């Protein structure tokens, strides 16, 4: 049997301080891991040996998040993202110039504000924005004859 002694006020304060320190440490590690994951997701796209593919990577993002309002039928804002020609004509996609592409401006958060688009649904993820940025940076290739259609977010 081990000897026991009554817990003193000093012992309780030390125990409370240790719990607070531990909780702070866990929160710091979780934050660092989350930030590392986000940064890594963006870096993965930029450094990936596999190029961004319009059909596989870009089209699903546009179809699920943009075409409900900016499709070929009565597009809001008088621009459509349903064809390559329409997206370039509107100036929302400037091939090779992501910094001049309005598409990226409206889907990115501004400081602590939510992004302007999409107006309905969840904002695009950091990875989705990175895919769009890389696609535009590398020329915004859009296969001839491809017209996008609204896709369910499911």
Tab-separated table of C-alpha atoms in Angstrom:
chain	number	residue	atom	x	y	z
A	1	UNK	CA	0.000	0.000	0.000
A	2	UNK	CA	1.387	3.400	-0.921
A	3	UNK	CA	1.309	6.208	1.550
A	4	UNK	CA	-1.220	8.880	0.736
A	5	UNK	CA	-1.230	12.455	1.701
A	6	UNK	CA	-3.984	15.009	1.492
A	7	UNK	CA	-3.822	17.206	-1.604
A	8	UNK	CA	-2.798	20.719	-0.735
A	9	UNK	CA	-3.889	23.930	-2.389
A	10	UNK	CA	-0.489	24.143	-4.062
A	11	UNK	CA	-0.944	20.652	-5.518
A	12	UNK	CA	-4.378	21.595	-6.927
A	13	UNK	CA	-2.994	24.806	-8.483
A	14	UNK	CA	-0.160	22.862	-10.066
A	15	UNK	CA	-2.607	20.297	-11.421
A	16	UNK	CA	-4.848	23.016	-12.881
A	17	UNK	CA	-1.871	24.775	-14.455
A	18	UNK	CA	-0.704	21.512	-15.973
A	19	UNK	CA	-4.153	20.884	-17.505
A	20	UNK	CA	-4.243	24.391	-18.961
A	21	UNK	CA	-0.741	24.002	-20.366
A	22	UNK	CA	-1.644	20.630	-21.857
A	23	UNK	CA	-4.839	22.004	-23.449
A	24	UNK	CA	-2.868	24.924	-24.930
A	25	UNK	CA	-0.269	22.539	-26.303
A	26	UNK	CA	-2.933	20.339	-27.919
A	27	UNK	CA	-4.635	23.398	-29.471
A	28	UNK	CA	-1.307	24.662	-30.837
A	29	UNK	CA	-0.437	21.291	-32.356
A	30	UNK	CA	-3.911	20.952	-33.896
A	31	UNK	CA	-3.689	24.440	-35.406
A	32	UNK	CA	-0.217	23.767	-36.794
A	33	UNK	CA	-1.380	20.481	-38.284
A	34	UNK	CA	-4.410	22.099	-39.907
A	35	UNK	CA	-2.348	24.954	-41.367
A	36	UNK	CA	0.265	22.490	-42.579
A	37	UNK	CA	-2.415	20.413	-44.270
A	38	UNK	CA	-3.902	23.431	-46.030
A	39	UNK	CA	-0.504	24.687	-47.166
A	40	UNK	CA	0.498	21.195	-48.206
A	41	UNK	CA	-2.719	20.813	-50.230
A	42	UNK	CA	-1.929	23.939	-52.198
A	43	UNK	CA	1.723	22.964	-52.600
A	44	UNK	CA	0.750	19.459	-53.725
A	45	UNK	CA	-1.162	20.868	-56.691
A	46	UNK	CA	1.594	23.302	-57.647
A	47	UNK	CA	4.379	20.719	-57.353
A	48	UNK	CA	2.496	17.684	-58.588
A	49	UNK	CA	4.150	15.829	-61.444
A	50	UNK	CA	0.641	15.158	-62.744
A	51	UNK	CA	-0.639	18.246	-64.571
A	52	UNK	CA	-4.046	19.682	-63.808
A	53	UNK	CA	-6.496	18.040	-66.181
A	54	UNK	CA	-9.562	20.021	-67.211
A	55	UNK	CA	-11.996	17.088	-67.375
A	56	UNK	CA	-10.765	15.385	-64.211
A	57	UNK	CA	-9.909	18.380	-62.002
A	58	UNK	CA	-11.421	21.651	-63.209
A	59	UNK	CA	-14.774	20.728	-64.776
A	60	UNK	CA	-16.147	19.086	-61.601
A	61	UNK	CA	-15.345	22.232	-59.558
A	62	UNK	CA	-17.053	24.548	-62.050
A	63	UNK	CA	-20.034	22.236	-62.570
A	64	UNK	CA	-20.702	21.753	-58.862
A	65	UNK	CA	-20.049	25.302	-57.684
A	66	UNK	CA	-20.490	27.826	-60.518
A	67	UNK	CA	-22.813	26.687	-63.289
A	68	UNK	CA	-26.036	26.824	-61.318
A	69	UNK	CA	-25.825	30.620	-61.711
A	70	UNK	CA	-23.232	31.014	-64.475
A	71	UNK	CA	-24.287	28.314	-66.917
A	72	UNK	CA	-25.299	28.729	-70.539
A	73	UNK	CA	-28.982	29.496	-69.918
A	74	UNK	CA	-29.629	33.002	-68.531
A	75	UNK	CA	-26.245	33.392	-66.852
A	76	UNK	CA	-26.202	35.805	-63.927
A	77	UNK	CA	-23.804	38.712	-64.261
A	78	UNK	CA	-23.994	38.277	-68.036
A	79	UNK	CA	-21.218	35.737	-68.151
A	80	UNK	CA	-21.112	32.006	-68.498
A	81	UNK	CA	-18.546	29.448	-67.423
A	82	UNK	CA	-20.071	26.685	-69.519
A	83	UNK	CA	-17.601	26.927	-72.424
A	84	UNK	CA	-13.987	27.911	-72.803
A	85	UNK	CA	-14.836	30.702	-75.248
A	86	UNK	CA	-17.449	32.179	-72.913
A	87	UNK	CA	-15.148	32.036	-69.883
A	88	UNK	CA	-12.335	33.808	-71.753
A	89	UNK	CA	-14.624	36.345	-73.428
A	90	UNK	CA	-15.954	37.449	-70.039
A	91	UNK	CA	-12.440	38.056	-68.712
A	92	UNK	CA	-13.155	35.783	-65.763
A	93	UNK	CA	-10.460	33.442	-67.012
A	94	UNK	CA	-7.290	34.984	-68.456
A	95	UNK	CA	-5.075	32.073	-69.619
A	96	UNK	CA	-1.604	32.207	-68.096
A	97	UNK	CA	-2.528	35.100	-65.793
A	98	UNK	CA	-4.170	33.966	-62.576
A	99	UNK	CA	-3.643	37.394	-60.993
A	100	UNK	CA	-5.808	38.951	-63.744
A	101	UNK	CA	-8.488	36.240	-63.689
A	102	UNK	CA	-11.625	37.489	-61.977
A	103	UNK	CA	-12.646	33.889	-61.286
A	104	UNK	CA	-9.909	33.554	-58.685
A	105	UNK	CA	-10.688	36.943	-57.156
A	106	UNK	CA	-14.323	36.065	-56.466
A	107	UNK	CA	-13.748	32.555	-55.054
A	108	UNK	CA	-10.998	33.517	-52.604
A	109	UNK	CA	-11.775	34.851	-49.132
A	110	UNK	CA	-10.885	38.499	-48.557
A	111	UNK	CA	-9.192	38.627	-45.168
A	112	UNK	CA	-11.707	37.294	-42.662
A	113	UNK	CA	-14.625	37.793	-45.083
A	114	UNK	CA	-16.229	34.941	-46.976
A	115	UNK	CA	-15.547	34.903	-50.712
A	116	UNK	CA	-18.041	36.649	-52.997
A	117	UNK	CA	-18.752	33.360	-54.814
A	118	UNK	CA	-20.378	30.982	-54.730
A	119	UNK	CA	-23.295	32.900	-53.245
A	120	UNK	CA	-25.087	29.656	-52.433
A	121	UNK	CA	-23.407	26.707	-50.787
A	122	UNK	CA	-20.008	26.294	-49.237
A	123	UNK	CA	-16.958	28.279	-50.340
A	124	UNK	CA	-14.400	26.464	-52.458
A	125	UNK	CA	-11.677	24.681	-50.519
A	126	UNK	CA	-8.059	25.793	-50.578
A	127	UNK	CA	-7.299	22.751	-52.751
A	128	UNK	CA	-10.047	23.608	-55.247
A	129	UNK	CA	-8.794	27.198	-55.525
A	130	UNK	CA	-5.243	25.887	-55.991
A	131	UNK	CA	-6.448	23.635	-58.826
A	132	UNK	CA	-8.143	26.577	-60.559
A	133	UNK	CA	-5.068	28.769	-60.058
A	134	UNK	CA	-2.736	26.112	-61.502
A	135	UNK	CA	-5.087	25.474	-64.424
A	136	UNK	CA	-5.197	29.182	-65.298
A	137	UNK	CA	-1.453	29.588	-64.750
A	138	UNK	CA	-0.704	26.772	-67.190
A	139	UNK	CA	-2.914	28.196	-69.944
A	140	UNK	CA	-6.498	27.347	-68.919
A	141	UNK	CA	-6.798	24.624	-71.564
A	142	UNK	CA	-10.443	23.800	-72.308
A	143	UNK	CA	-10.996	20.934	-74.726
A	144	UNK	CA	-12.667	21.969	-77.989
A	145	UNK	CA	-16.395	21.269	-78.072
A	146	UNK	CA	-16.741	20.672	-74.309
A	147	UNK	CA	-19.759	22.376	-72.754
A	148	UNK	CA	-20.192	22.004	-69.005
A	149	UNK	CA	-23.503	21.261	-67.335
A	150	UNK	CA	-24.690	21.827	-63.763
A	151	UNK	CA	-23.576	18.977	-61.541
A	152	UNK	CA	-25.009	18.034	-58.197
A	153	UNK	CA	-22.705	18.708	-55.228
A	154	UNK	CA	-23.404	15.202	-53.918
